């Protein structure tokens, strides 16, 4: 009787950090206890405290990333590390390492490429009222623009397959990288899952690196850029409709006056309305052309994604028994 042969997946825990000396040691220790076979990497993003020392003392491999911003760290981590399963969390202790096996189990059993640990109650209280309000607004905006795959696009606790990590372009530089991950999955229609988890509090003396208005503006800008790249017809079509409405609004009074008098006394208004009409046509043509380009890019991304090993524990094909092989011959 042939036996199925499986190999244990290689798991890597990725922890981007910036000034987390109060928490990183405990986070690394808990991940080592929870996932004893996993390799733990801490990427220090120019910390001015003892984050790197505490992480190394706890048993993590520490790498320094000089380009400031979480997006730059994620891009470096995904490029550097080879594994079958990637667990990404924050080093501030707000995500429980003990939940990692649950996320990994969902990734494997549902054959997903990304599992997001959604934060219970994050839209009600994310540490600051501004953050909670921003989470509600941006999650609703995401659903309207890109789809309903996710309910917490800013969660930093995620588990990925090798395919996702090695096909993710990671062009953003800051905290908007989670949004980029979500859009990447939605655009390629990758299998994704969510699991609701408890979200902890930072310990006394540890502060959030997020700025409500600055990072909110950067995320809003990222939304616009990702919409331009993935949905150019919708993006430029919005401008086309705006210019068309403005053109008609300026044009109608001039046409009415021309019908009544046979004169066009407001020539600058007429010229402006024609200019708006031309801009509307230009925006629509731009959207149509770039929509074809975007579809071609999405197809190429999908083909590249499929060319990468899934990283899952594959079942080896059982060898045929000699007797059976000869009888089959």
PDB file of C-alpha atoms in Angstrom:
ATOM      1  CA  UNK A   1       0.000   0.000   0.000  1.00  0.00           C
ATOM      2  CA  UNK A   2       1.698   3.256  -1.083  1.00  0.00           C
ATOM      3  CA  UNK A   3       1.971   6.001   1.493  1.00  0.00           C
ATOM      4  CA  UNK A   4       1.450   9.715   0.857  1.00  0.00           C
ATOM      5  CA  UNK A   5       4.554  11.727   1.643  1.00  0.00           C
ATOM      6  CA  UNK A   6       4.251  15.261   2.973  1.00  0.00           C
ATOM      7  CA  UNK A   7       6.826  17.769   4.065  1.00  0.00           C
ATOM      8  CA  UNK A   8       6.316  20.229   6.874  1.00  0.00           C
ATOM      9  CA  UNK A   9       5.923  23.788   5.567  1.00  0.00           C
ATOM     10  CA  UNK A  10       8.698  26.262   6.298  1.00  0.00           C
ATOM     11  CA  UNK A  11       7.224  29.100   8.377  1.00  0.00           C
ATOM     12  CA  UNK A  12       8.730  32.569   8.714  1.00  0.00           C
ATOM     13  CA  UNK A  13       7.519  35.157  11.226  1.00  0.00           C
ATOM     14  CA  UNK A  14       8.110  38.717  10.018  1.00  0.00           C
ATOM     15  CA  UNK A  15       8.051  41.590  12.508  1.00  0.00           C
ATOM     16  CA  UNK A  16       8.609  45.132  11.193  1.00  0.00           C
ATOM     17  CA  UNK A  17       9.645  47.379  14.091  1.00  0.00           C
ATOM     18  CA  UNK A  18      10.331  51.006  14.878  1.00  0.00           C
ATOM     19  CA  UNK A  19      11.144  51.948  18.486  1.00  0.00           C
ATOM     20  CA  UNK A  20       9.503  48.921  20.123  1.00  0.00           C
ATOM     21  CA  UNK A  21      12.047  48.083  22.841  1.00  0.00           C
ATOM     22  CA  UNK A  22       9.305  47.778  25.486  1.00  0.00           C
ATOM     23  CA  UNK A  23       7.456  45.001  23.677  1.00  0.00           C
ATOM     24  CA  UNK A  24       9.578  43.301  21.018  1.00  0.00           C
ATOM     25  CA  UNK A  25      11.389  40.907  23.360  1.00  0.00           C
ATOM     26  CA  UNK A  26       8.145  39.522  24.756  1.00  0.00           C
ATOM     27  CA  UNK A  27       6.586  39.297  21.276  1.00  0.00           C
ATOM     28  CA  UNK A  28       9.536  37.299  19.939  1.00  0.00           C
ATOM     29  CA  UNK A  29       9.530  34.956  22.948  1.00  0.00           C
ATOM     30  CA  UNK A  30       5.802  34.264  22.589  1.00  0.00           C
ATOM     31  CA  UNK A  31       6.155  33.539  18.864  1.00  0.00           C
ATOM     32  CA  UNK A  32       9.029  31.137  19.608  1.00  0.00           C
ATOM     33  CA  UNK A  33       6.851  29.297  22.126  1.00  0.00           C
ATOM     34  CA  UNK A  34       3.827  29.239  19.827  1.00  0.00           C
ATOM     35  CA  UNK A  35       5.675  28.338  16.608  1.00  0.00           C
ATOM     36  CA  UNK A  36       8.853  26.561  17.766  1.00  0.00           C
ATOM     37  CA  UNK A  37       9.822  25.461  14.247  1.00  0.00           C
ATOM     38  CA  UNK A  38       9.410  28.927  12.682  1.00  0.00           C
ATOM     39  CA  UNK A  39      12.239  31.308  11.852  1.00  0.00           C
ATOM     40  CA  UNK A  40      11.609  34.737  13.398  1.00  0.00           C
ATOM     41  CA  UNK A  41      12.871  37.886  11.679  1.00  0.00           C
ATOM     42  CA  UNK A  42      12.785  41.385  13.113  1.00  0.00           C
ATOM     43  CA  UNK A  43      13.367  44.189  10.628  1.00  0.00           C
ATOM     44  CA  UNK A  44      14.493  47.283  12.500  1.00  0.00           C
ATOM     45  CA  UNK A  45      13.457  50.465  10.690  1.00  0.00           C
ATOM     46  CA  UNK A  46      15.985  52.964  12.109  1.00  0.00           C
ATOM     47  CA  UNK A  47      14.912  52.560  15.736  1.00  0.00           C
ATOM     48  CA  UNK A  48      16.502  55.015  18.149  1.00  0.00           C
ATOM     49  CA  UNK A  49      16.148  52.721  21.159  1.00  0.00           C
ATOM     50  CA  UNK A  50      17.197  49.164  22.019  1.00  0.00           C
ATOM     51  CA  UNK A  51      14.689  47.394  19.752  1.00  0.00           C
ATOM     52  CA  UNK A  52      17.348  45.496  17.789  1.00  0.00           C
ATOM     53  CA  UNK A  53      19.243  44.442  20.926  1.00  0.00           C
ATOM     54  CA  UNK A  54      16.108  43.214  22.714  1.00  0.00           C
ATOM     55  CA  UNK A  55      14.951  41.293  19.614  1.00  0.00           C
ATOM     56  CA  UNK A  56      18.329  39.621  19.133  1.00  0.00           C
ATOM     57  CA  UNK A  57      18.510  38.711  22.817  1.00  0.00           C
ATOM     58  CA  UNK A  58      15.081  37.055  22.544  1.00  0.00           C
ATOM     59  CA  UNK A  59      16.321  34.853  19.688  1.00  0.00           C
ATOM     60  CA  UNK A  60      15.209  36.654  16.535  1.00  0.00           C
ATOM     61  CA  UNK A  61      17.283  37.310  13.445  1.00  0.00           C
ATOM     62  CA  UNK A  62      17.565  41.094  13.165  1.00  0.00           C
ATOM     63  CA  UNK A  63      17.951  42.989   9.897  1.00  0.00           C
ATOM     64  CA  UNK A  64      18.172  46.764   9.544  1.00  0.00           C
ATOM     65  CA  UNK A  65      16.163  48.549   6.840  1.00  0.00           C
ATOM     66  CA  UNK A  66      17.395  52.167   6.431  1.00  0.00           C
ATOM     67  CA  UNK A  67      14.503  53.384   4.237  1.00  0.00           C
ATOM     68  CA  UNK A  68      11.911  54.761   6.625  1.00  0.00           C
ATOM     69  CA  UNK A  69       8.353  53.463   6.372  1.00  0.00           C
ATOM     70  CA  UNK A  70       6.524  50.179   6.862  1.00  0.00           C
ATOM     71  CA  UNK A  71       6.021  49.706   3.124  1.00  0.00           C
ATOM     72  CA  UNK A  72       9.790  49.824   2.573  1.00  0.00           C
ATOM     73  CA  UNK A  73      10.279  47.267   5.342  1.00  0.00           C
ATOM     74  CA  UNK A  74       7.641  44.921   3.933  1.00  0.00           C
ATOM     75  CA  UNK A  75       9.180  45.132   0.454  1.00  0.00           C
ATOM     76  CA  UNK A  76      12.588  44.209   1.894  1.00  0.00           C
ATOM     77  CA  UNK A  77      11.205  41.350   4.010  1.00  0.00           C
ATOM     78  CA  UNK A  78       9.283  39.816   1.138  1.00  0.00           C
ATOM     79  CA  UNK A  79      12.349  40.001  -1.101  1.00  0.00           C
ATOM     80  CA  UNK A  80      14.781  38.587   1.467  1.00  0.00           C
ATOM     81  CA  UNK A  81      12.938  35.698   3.068  1.00  0.00           C
ATOM     82  CA  UNK A  82      12.131  32.360   1.437  1.00  0.00           C
ATOM     83  CA  UNK A  83       9.458  30.269   3.135  1.00  0.00           C
ATOM     84  CA  UNK A  84       6.243  28.376   2.462  1.00  0.00           C
ATOM     85  CA  UNK A  85       4.120  30.336   4.944  1.00  0.00           C
ATOM     86  CA  UNK A  86       4.718  33.893   6.105  1.00  0.00           C
ATOM     87  CA  UNK A  87       3.269  35.300   9.345  1.00  0.00           C
ATOM     88  CA  UNK A  88       3.404  39.090   9.588  1.00  0.00           C
ATOM     89  CA  UNK A  89       2.570  40.947  12.791  1.00  0.00           C
ATOM     90  CA  UNK A  90       3.536  44.144  14.565  1.00  0.00           C
ATOM     91  CA  UNK A  91       6.159  44.306  17.267  1.00  0.00           C
ATOM     92  CA  UNK A  92       4.045  46.406  19.637  1.00  0.00           C
ATOM     93  CA  UNK A  93       2.300  43.478  21.336  1.00  0.00           C
ATOM     94  CA  UNK A  94      -1.211  44.392  20.179  1.00  0.00           C
ATOM     95  CA  UNK A  95      -1.538  41.126  18.229  1.00  0.00           C
ATOM     96  CA  UNK A  96      -1.423  37.853  20.145  1.00  0.00           C
ATOM     97  CA  UNK A  97       1.247  35.416  18.856  1.00  0.00           C
ATOM     98  CA  UNK A  98      -0.920  32.588  20.227  1.00  0.00           C
ATOM     99  CA  UNK A  99      -3.417  33.283  17.402  1.00  0.00           C
ATOM    100  CA  UNK A 100      -0.854  32.520  14.687  1.00  0.00           C
ATOM    101  CA  UNK A 101      -1.573  28.736  14.512  1.00  0.00           C
ATOM    102  CA  UNK A 102      -5.265  29.510  13.967  1.00  0.00           C
ATOM    103  CA  UNK A 103      -4.452  31.816  11.054  1.00  0.00           C
ATOM    104  CA  UNK A 104      -2.036  29.269   9.575  1.00  0.00           C
ATOM    105  CA  UNK A 105      -4.673  26.553   9.889  1.00  0.00           C
ATOM    106  CA  UNK A 106      -7.178  28.690   7.971  1.00  0.00           C
ATOM    107  CA  UNK A 107      -4.570  29.380   5.274  1.00  0.00           C
ATOM    108  CA  UNK A 108      -3.943  25.663   4.807  1.00  0.00           C
ATOM    109  CA  UNK A 109      -7.448  24.265   5.187  1.00  0.00           C
ATOM    110  CA  UNK A 110      -9.111  26.895   2.995  1.00  0.00           C
ATOM    111  CA  UNK A 111      -6.142  26.981   0.593  1.00  0.00           C
ATOM    112  CA  UNK A 112      -6.051  30.761   0.812  1.00  0.00           C
ATOM    113  CA  UNK A 113      -3.230  33.048  -0.281  1.00  0.00           C
ATOM    114  CA  UNK A 114      -3.816  35.548   2.504  1.00  0.00           C
ATOM    115  CA  UNK A 115      -5.596  35.334   5.848  1.00  0.00           C
ATOM    116  CA  UNK A 116      -6.276  38.602   7.653  1.00  0.00           C
ATOM    117  CA  UNK A 117      -6.684  38.690  11.409  1.00  0.00           C
ATOM    118  CA  UNK A 118      -9.438  41.269  11.657  1.00  0.00           C
ATOM    119  CA  UNK A 119      -9.545  43.282  14.869  1.00  0.00           C
ATOM    120  CA  UNK A 120     -12.713  43.015  16.939  1.00  0.00           C
ATOM    121  CA  UNK A 121     -14.175  46.430  17.698  1.00  0.00           C
ATOM    122  CA  UNK A 122     -11.501  48.335  15.794  1.00  0.00           C
ATOM    123  CA  UNK A 123     -14.086  50.588  14.096  1.00  0.00           C
ATOM    124  CA  UNK A 124     -15.459  51.509  17.520  1.00  0.00           C
ATOM    125  CA  UNK A 125     -12.210  52.127  19.380  1.00  0.00           C
ATOM    126  CA  UNK A 126      -8.818  51.922  17.695  1.00  0.00           C
ATOM    127  CA  UNK A 127      -6.967  53.615  20.524  1.00  0.00           C
ATOM    128  CA  UNK A 128      -7.999  57.110  19.438  1.00  0.00           C
ATOM    129  CA  UNK A 129     -11.337  58.440  18.218  1.00  0.00           C
ATOM    130  CA  UNK A 130      -9.715  59.701  15.008  1.00  0.00           C
ATOM    131  CA  UNK A 131      -8.330  56.262  14.231  1.00  0.00           C
ATOM    132  CA  UNK A 132     -11.691  54.570  14.838  1.00  0.00           C
ATOM    133  CA  UNK A 133     -13.480  57.056  12.580  1.00  0.00           C
ATOM    134  CA  UNK A 134     -10.798  56.673   9.904  1.00  0.00           C
ATOM    135  CA  UNK A 135     -11.109  52.874  10.010  1.00  0.00           C
ATOM    136  CA  UNK A 136     -14.868  53.095   9.448  1.00  0.00           C
ATOM    137  CA  UNK A 137     -14.556  55.575   6.576  1.00  0.00           C
ATOM    138  CA  UNK A 138     -11.711  53.862   4.728  1.00  0.00           C
ATOM    139  CA  UNK A 139     -13.175  50.362   5.058  1.00  0.00           C
ATOM    140  CA  UNK A 140     -16.468  51.573   3.572  1.00  0.00           C
ATOM    141  CA  UNK A 141     -14.615  53.458   0.854  1.00  0.00           C
ATOM    142  CA  UNK A 142     -12.597  50.344   0.021  1.00  0.00           C
ATOM    143  CA  UNK A 143     -15.776  48.272  -0.342  1.00  0.00           C
ATOM    144  CA  UNK A 144     -17.227  50.862  -2.703  1.00  0.00           C
ATOM    145  CA  UNK A 145     -14.097  51.094  -4.861  1.00  0.00           C
ATOM    146  CA  UNK A 146     -12.472  47.673  -4.844  1.00  0.00           C
ATOM    147  CA  UNK A 147     -14.941  45.092  -3.544  1.00  0.00           C
ATOM    148  CA  UNK A 148     -16.191  43.417  -0.388  1.00  0.00           C
ATOM    149  CA  UNK A 149     -13.365  40.930   0.174  1.00  0.00           C
ATOM    150  CA  UNK A 150     -12.175  42.628   3.387  1.00  0.00           C
ATOM    151  CA  UNK A 151     -13.690  44.177   6.484  1.00  0.00           C
ATOM    152  CA  UNK A 152     -10.450  45.427   8.095  1.00  0.00           C
ATOM    153  CA  UNK A 153      -7.987  46.550   5.446  1.00  0.00           C
ATOM    154  CA  UNK A 154      -5.560  48.061   7.984  1.00  0.00           C
ATOM    155  CA  UNK A 155      -4.953  44.953  10.067  1.00  0.00           C
ATOM    156  CA  UNK A 156      -1.246  44.240  10.418  1.00  0.00           C
ATOM    157  CA  UNK A 157      -1.726  40.618  11.449  1.00  0.00           C
ATOM    158  CA  UNK A 158      -1.674  38.549   8.270  1.00  0.00           C
ATOM    159  CA  UNK A 159      -0.565  35.150   7.044  1.00  0.00           C
ATOM    160  CA  UNK A 160       0.517  34.701   3.423  1.00  0.00           C
ATOM    161  CA  UNK A 161       1.315  31.943   1.005  1.00  0.00           C
ATOM    162  CA  UNK A 162       4.575  31.995  -0.926  1.00  0.00           C
ATOM    163  CA  UNK A 163       2.658  32.832  -4.098  1.00  0.00           C
ATOM    164  CA  UNK A 164       1.234  35.988  -2.591  1.00  0.00           C
ATOM    165  CA  UNK A 165       4.519  37.221  -1.136  1.00  0.00           C
ATOM    166  CA  UNK A 166       6.579  36.687  -4.281  1.00  0.00           C
ATOM    167  CA  UNK A 167       3.958  38.204  -6.610  1.00  0.00           C
ATOM    168  CA  UNK A 168       3.190  41.266  -4.467  1.00  0.00           C
ATOM    169  CA  UNK A 169       4.753  44.409  -6.030  1.00  0.00           C
ATOM    170  CA  UNK A 170       4.942  46.469  -2.786  1.00  0.00           C
ATOM    171  CA  UNK A 171       5.307  49.939  -4.274  1.00  0.00           C
ATOM    172  CA  UNK A 172       4.050  51.927  -1.267  1.00  0.00           C
ATOM    173  CA  UNK A 173       6.417  53.242   1.362  1.00  0.00           C
ATOM    174  CA  UNK A 174       4.390  53.645   4.546  1.00  0.00           C
ATOM    175  CA  UNK A 175       1.430  52.307   6.503  1.00  0.00           C
ATOM    176  CA  UNK A 176      -0.672  52.268   3.344  1.00  0.00           C
ATOM    177  CA  UNK A 177       1.037  48.980   2.403  1.00  0.00           C
ATOM    178  CA  UNK A 178      -1.852  47.009   3.977  1.00  0.00           C
ATOM    179  CA  UNK A 179      -4.237  48.746   1.582  1.00  0.00           C
ATOM    180  CA  UNK A 180      -1.979  47.824  -1.333  1.00  0.00           C
ATOM    181  CA  UNK A 181      -1.981  44.175  -0.204  1.00  0.00           C
ATOM    182  CA  UNK A 182      -5.773  44.140  -0.128  1.00  0.00           C
ATOM    183  CA  UNK A 183      -6.084  45.707  -3.582  1.00  0.00           C
ATOM    184  CA  UNK A 184      -3.533  43.251  -4.995  1.00  0.00           C
ATOM    185  CA  UNK A 185      -5.634  40.343  -3.740  1.00  0.00           C
ATOM    186  CA  UNK A 186      -8.889  41.883  -4.972  1.00  0.00           C
ATOM    187  CA  UNK A 187      -7.514  42.715  -8.434  1.00  0.00           C
ATOM    188  CA  UNK A 188      -6.181  39.201  -9.072  1.00  0.00           C
ATOM    189  CA  UNK A 189      -9.189  37.621  -7.333  1.00  0.00           C
ATOM    190  CA  UNK A 190      -6.919  35.606  -5.064  1.00  0.00           C
ATOM    191  CA  UNK A 191      -8.444  33.297  -2.454  1.00  0.00           C
ATOM    192  CA  UNK A 192      -8.467  35.212   0.840  1.00  0.00           C
ATOM    193  CA  UNK A 193      -9.939  34.617   4.286  1.00  0.00           C
ATOM    194  CA  UNK A 194     -10.561  36.572   7.455  1.00  0.00           C
ATOM    195  CA  UNK A 195     -10.618  35.608  11.120  1.00  0.00           C
ATOM    196  CA  UNK A 196     -11.837  37.887  13.889  1.00  0.00           C
ATOM    197  CA  UNK A 197      -9.265  38.249  16.684  1.00  0.00           C
ATOM    198  CA  UNK A 198      -8.964  40.272  19.869  1.00  0.00           C
ATOM    199  CA  UNK A 199      -6.871  43.417  19.547  1.00  0.00           C
ATOM    200  CA  UNK A 200      -4.673  44.298  22.513  1.00  0.00           C
ATOM    201  CA  UNK A 201      -3.508  47.582  23.993  1.00  0.00           C
ATOM    202  CA  UNK A 202      -0.027  48.998  23.949  1.00  0.00           C
ATOM    203  CA  UNK A 203       1.778  48.847  27.304  1.00  0.00           C
ATOM    204  CA  UNK A 204       2.406  51.953  29.372  1.00  0.00           C
ATOM    205  CA  UNK A 205       5.084  54.118  27.747  1.00  0.00           C
ATOM    206  CA  UNK A 206       4.586  52.741  24.232  1.00  0.00           C
ATOM    207  CA  UNK A 207       2.967  55.070  21.706  1.00  0.00           C
ATOM    208  CA  UNK A 208       1.466  54.596  18.259  1.00  0.00           C
ATOM    209  CA  UNK A 209       3.477  55.779  15.247  1.00  0.00           C
ATOM    210  CA  UNK A 210       0.325  56.641  13.294  1.00  0.00           C
ATOM    211  CA  UNK A 211      -0.679  60.233  12.575  1.00  0.00           C
ATOM    212  CA  UNK A 212      -4.440  60.541  12.066  1.00  0.00           C
ATOM    213  CA  UNK A 213      -4.354  63.279   9.433  1.00  0.00           C
ATOM    214  CA  UNK A 214      -0.979  62.713   7.759  1.00  0.00           C
ATOM    215  CA  UNK A 215      -1.364  58.956   7.354  1.00  0.00           C
ATOM    216  CA  UNK A 216      -5.047  59.372   6.508  1.00  0.00           C
ATOM    217  CA  UNK A 217      -4.102  61.684   3.641  1.00  0.00           C
ATOM    218  CA  UNK A 218      -1.451  59.243   2.431  1.00  0.00           C
ATOM    219  CA  UNK A 219      -3.923  56.353   2.487  1.00  0.00           C
ATOM    220  CA  UNK A 220      -6.492  58.441   0.595  1.00  0.00           C
ATOM    221  CA  UNK A 221      -3.848  59.266  -2.009  1.00  0.00           C
ATOM    222  CA  UNK A 222      -2.955  55.560  -2.253  1.00  0.00           C
ATOM    223  CA  UNK A 223      -6.641  54.767  -2.840  1.00  0.00           C
ATOM    224  CA  UNK A 224      -6.662  57.224  -5.743  1.00  0.00           C
ATOM    225  CA  UNK A 225      -3.424  55.882  -7.243  1.00  0.00           C
ATOM    226  CA  UNK A 226      -4.502  52.253  -6.942  1.00  0.00           C
ATOM    227  CA  UNK A 227      -7.850  53.082  -8.526  1.00  0.00           C
ATOM    228  CA  UNK A 228      -6.019  54.805 -11.385  1.00  0.00           C
ATOM    229  CA  UNK A 229      -3.820  51.750 -11.894  1.00  0.00           C
ATOM    230  CA  UNK A 230      -6.448  49.032 -11.502  1.00  0.00           C
ATOM    231  CA  UNK A 231      -9.648  50.787 -12.669  1.00  0.00           C
ATOM    232  CA  UNK A 232      -8.550  53.539 -15.082  1.00  0.00           C
ATOM    233  CA  UNK A 233     -11.856  53.649 -16.960  1.00  0.00           C
ATOM    234  CA  UNK A 234     -13.740  54.312 -13.746  1.00  0.00           C
ATOM    235  CA  UNK A 235     -11.090  56.792 -12.555  1.00  0.00           C
ATOM    236  CA  UNK A 236     -10.857  58.871 -15.732  1.00  0.00           C
ATOM    237  CA  UNK A 237     -14.568  58.363 -16.442  1.00  0.00           C
ATOM    238  CA  UNK A 238     -15.309  60.269 -13.240  1.00  0.00           C
ATOM    239  CA  UNK A 239     -13.301  63.229 -14.532  1.00  0.00           C
ATOM    240  CA  UNK A 240     -14.985  62.898 -17.929  1.00  0.00           C
ATOM    241  CA  UNK A 241     -18.436  63.149 -16.352  1.00  0.00           C
ATOM    242  CA  UNK A 242     -17.355  66.154 -14.272  1.00  0.00           C
ATOM    243  CA  UNK A 243     -16.030  68.040 -17.297  1.00  0.00           C
ATOM    244  CA  UNK A 244     -19.085  67.064 -19.344  1.00  0.00           C
ATOM    245  CA  UNK A 245     -21.460  68.343 -16.665  1.00  0.00           C
ATOM    246  CA  UNK A 246     -19.488  71.586 -16.380  1.00  0.00           C
ATOM    247  CA  UNK A 247     -19.503  71.996 -20.160  1.00  0.00           C
ATOM    248  CA  UNK A 248     -23.255  71.477 -20.428  1.00  0.00           C
ATOM    249  CA  UNK A 249     -23.882  73.819 -17.522  1.00  0.00           C
ATOM    250  CA  UNK A 250     -21.908  76.591 -19.219  1.00  0.00           C
ATOM    251  CA  UNK A 251     -23.195  75.827 -22.702  1.00  0.00           C
ATOM    252  CA  UNK A 252     -26.979  75.774 -22.143  1.00  0.00           C
ATOM    253  CA  UNK A 253     -27.432  79.486 -21.217  1.00  0.00           C
ATOM    254  CA  UNK A 254     -25.330  80.522 -24.224  1.00  0.00           C
ATOM    255  CA  UNK A 255     -27.360  78.295 -26.566  1.00  0.00           C
ATOM    256  CA  UNK A 256     -30.648  79.627 -25.180  1.00  0.00           C
ATOM    257  CA  UNK A 257     -29.474  83.183 -25.703  1.00  0.00           C
ATOM    258  CA  UNK A 258     -28.315  82.336 -29.225  1.00  0.00           C
ATOM    259  CA  UNK A 259     -31.702  80.788 -30.053  1.00  0.00           C
ATOM    260  CA  UNK A 260     -33.480  83.924 -28.861  1.00  0.00           C
ATOM    261  CA  UNK A 261     -31.233  86.618 -30.358  1.00  0.00           C
ATOM    262  CA  UNK A 262     -29.038  84.887 -32.934  1.00  0.00           C
ATOM    263  CA  UNK A 263     -26.006  86.328 -31.121  1.00  0.00           C
ATOM    264  CA  UNK A 264     -23.298  84.920 -28.869  1.00  0.00           C
ATOM    265  CA  UNK A 265     -22.418  87.872 -26.641  1.00  0.00           C
ATOM    266  CA  UNK A 266     -20.669  85.679 -24.035  1.00  0.00           C
ATOM    267  CA  UNK A 267     -17.965  84.264 -26.288  1.00  0.00           C
ATOM    268  CA  UNK A 268     -15.485  83.469 -23.457  1.00  0.00           C
ATOM    269  CA  UNK A 269     -18.143  81.313 -21.755  1.00  0.00           C
ATOM    270  CA  UNK A 270     -18.788  79.486 -25.026  1.00  0.00           C
ATOM    271  CA  UNK A 271     -15.073  78.871 -25.591  1.00  0.00           C
ATOM    272  CA  UNK A 272     -14.713  77.609 -22.012  1.00  0.00           C
ATOM    273  CA  UNK A 273     -17.652  75.210 -22.438  1.00  0.00           C
ATOM    274  CA  UNK A 274     -16.114  73.798 -25.637  1.00  0.00           C
ATOM    275  CA  UNK A 275     -12.796  73.405 -23.823  1.00  0.00           C
ATOM    276  CA  UNK A 276     -14.536  71.501 -21.026  1.00  0.00           C
ATOM    277  CA  UNK A 277     -16.205  69.260 -23.603  1.00  0.00           C
ATOM    278  CA  UNK A 278     -12.855  68.499 -25.219  1.00  0.00           C
ATOM    279  CA  UNK A 279     -11.353  67.686 -21.801  1.00  0.00           C
ATOM    280  CA  UNK A 280     -14.264  65.343 -21.141  1.00  0.00           C
ATOM    281  CA  UNK A 281     -13.649  63.509 -24.407  1.00  0.00           C
ATOM    282  CA  UNK A 282      -9.909  63.368 -23.737  1.00  0.00           C
ATOM    283  CA  UNK A 283     -10.444  61.934 -20.235  1.00  0.00           C
ATOM    284  CA  UNK A 284     -12.824  59.281 -21.564  1.00  0.00           C
ATOM    285  CA  UNK A 285     -10.445  58.232 -24.338  1.00  0.00           C
ATOM    286  CA  UNK A 286      -7.584  58.076 -21.828  1.00  0.00           C
ATOM    287  CA  UNK A 287      -9.662  55.847 -19.583  1.00  0.00           C
ATOM    288  CA  UNK A 288     -10.601  53.518 -22.459  1.00  0.00           C
ATOM    289  CA  UNK A 289      -6.988  53.131 -23.613  1.00  0.00           C
ATOM    290  CA  UNK A 290      -5.568  52.635 -20.126  1.00  0.00           C
ATOM    291  CA  UNK A 291      -8.326  50.161 -19.300  1.00  0.00           C
ATOM    292  CA  UNK A 292      -6.970  47.851 -22.001  1.00  0.00           C
ATOM    293  CA  UNK A 293      -3.439  48.354 -20.664  1.00  0.00           C
ATOM    294  CA  UNK A 294      -4.617  47.619 -17.110  1.00  0.00           C
ATOM    295  CA  UNK A 295      -6.338  44.409 -18.192  1.00  0.00           C
ATOM    296  CA  UNK A 296      -3.148  43.274 -19.916  1.00  0.00           C
ATOM    297  CA  UNK A 297      -1.093  44.024 -16.800  1.00  0.00           C
ATOM    298  CA  UNK A 298      -3.577  42.128 -14.621  1.00  0.00           C
ATOM    299  CA  UNK A 299      -3.301  39.118 -16.928  1.00  0.00           C
ATOM    300  CA  UNK A 300       0.490  39.229 -16.738  1.00  0.00           C
ATOM    301  CA  UNK A 301       0.347  39.492 -12.933  1.00  0.00           C
ATOM    302  CA  UNK A 302      -1.971  36.511 -12.812  1.00  0.00           C
ATOM    303  CA  UNK A 303       0.290  34.429 -15.061  1.00  0.00           C
ATOM    304  CA  UNK A 304       3.333  35.313 -12.941  1.00  0.00           C
ATOM    305  CA  UNK A 305       1.400  34.475  -9.772  1.00  0.00           C
ATOM    306  CA  UNK A 306       0.484  31.059 -11.173  1.00  0.00           C
ATOM    307  CA  UNK A 307       4.105  30.387 -12.146  1.00  0.00           C
ATOM    308  CA  UNK A 308       5.187  30.548  -8.481  1.00  0.00           C
ATOM    309  CA  UNK A 309       5.062  27.473  -6.276  1.00  0.00           C
ATOM    310  CA  UNK A 310       2.156  27.692  -3.858  1.00  0.00           C
ATOM    311  CA  UNK A 311       4.416  26.779  -0.934  1.00  0.00           C
ATOM    312  CA  UNK A 312       1.804  24.423   0.468  1.00  0.00           C
ATOM    313  CA  UNK A 313       2.725  20.992   1.751  1.00  0.00           C
ATOM    314  CA  UNK A 314       2.188  19.023  -1.415  1.00  0.00           C
ATOM    315  CA  UNK A 315       1.359  15.370  -1.522  1.00  0.00           C
ATOM    316  CA  UNK A 316       3.955  13.407  -3.404  1.00  0.00           C
ATOM    317  CA  UNK A 317       2.752  10.986  -6.042  1.00  0.00           C
ATOM    318  CA  UNK A 318       3.013   7.431  -4.683  1.00  0.00           C
ATOM    319  CA  UNK A 319       5.319   5.170  -6.630  1.00  0.00           C
ATOM    320  CA  UNK A 320       3.727   2.299  -8.479  1.00  0.00           C
ATOM    321  CA  UNK A 321       4.464  -1.171  -7.193  1.00  0.00           C
ATOM    322  CA  UNK A 322       6.590  -3.199  -9.635  1.00  0.00           C
ATOM    323  CA  UNK A 323       4.025  -5.966  -9.888  1.00  0.00           C
ATOM    324  CA  UNK A 324       1.209  -3.563 -10.689  1.00  0.00           C
ATOM    325  CA  UNK A 325       3.349  -1.718 -13.183  1.00  0.00           C
ATOM    326  CA  UNK A 326       4.160  -4.904 -15.093  1.00  0.00           C
ATOM    327  CA  UNK A 327       0.527  -5.987 -15.107  1.00  0.00           C
ATOM    328  CA  UNK A 328      -0.499  -2.556 -16.391  1.00  0.00           C
ATOM    329  CA  UNK A 329       2.086  -2.913 -19.136  1.00  0.00           C
TER     330      UNK A 329
END
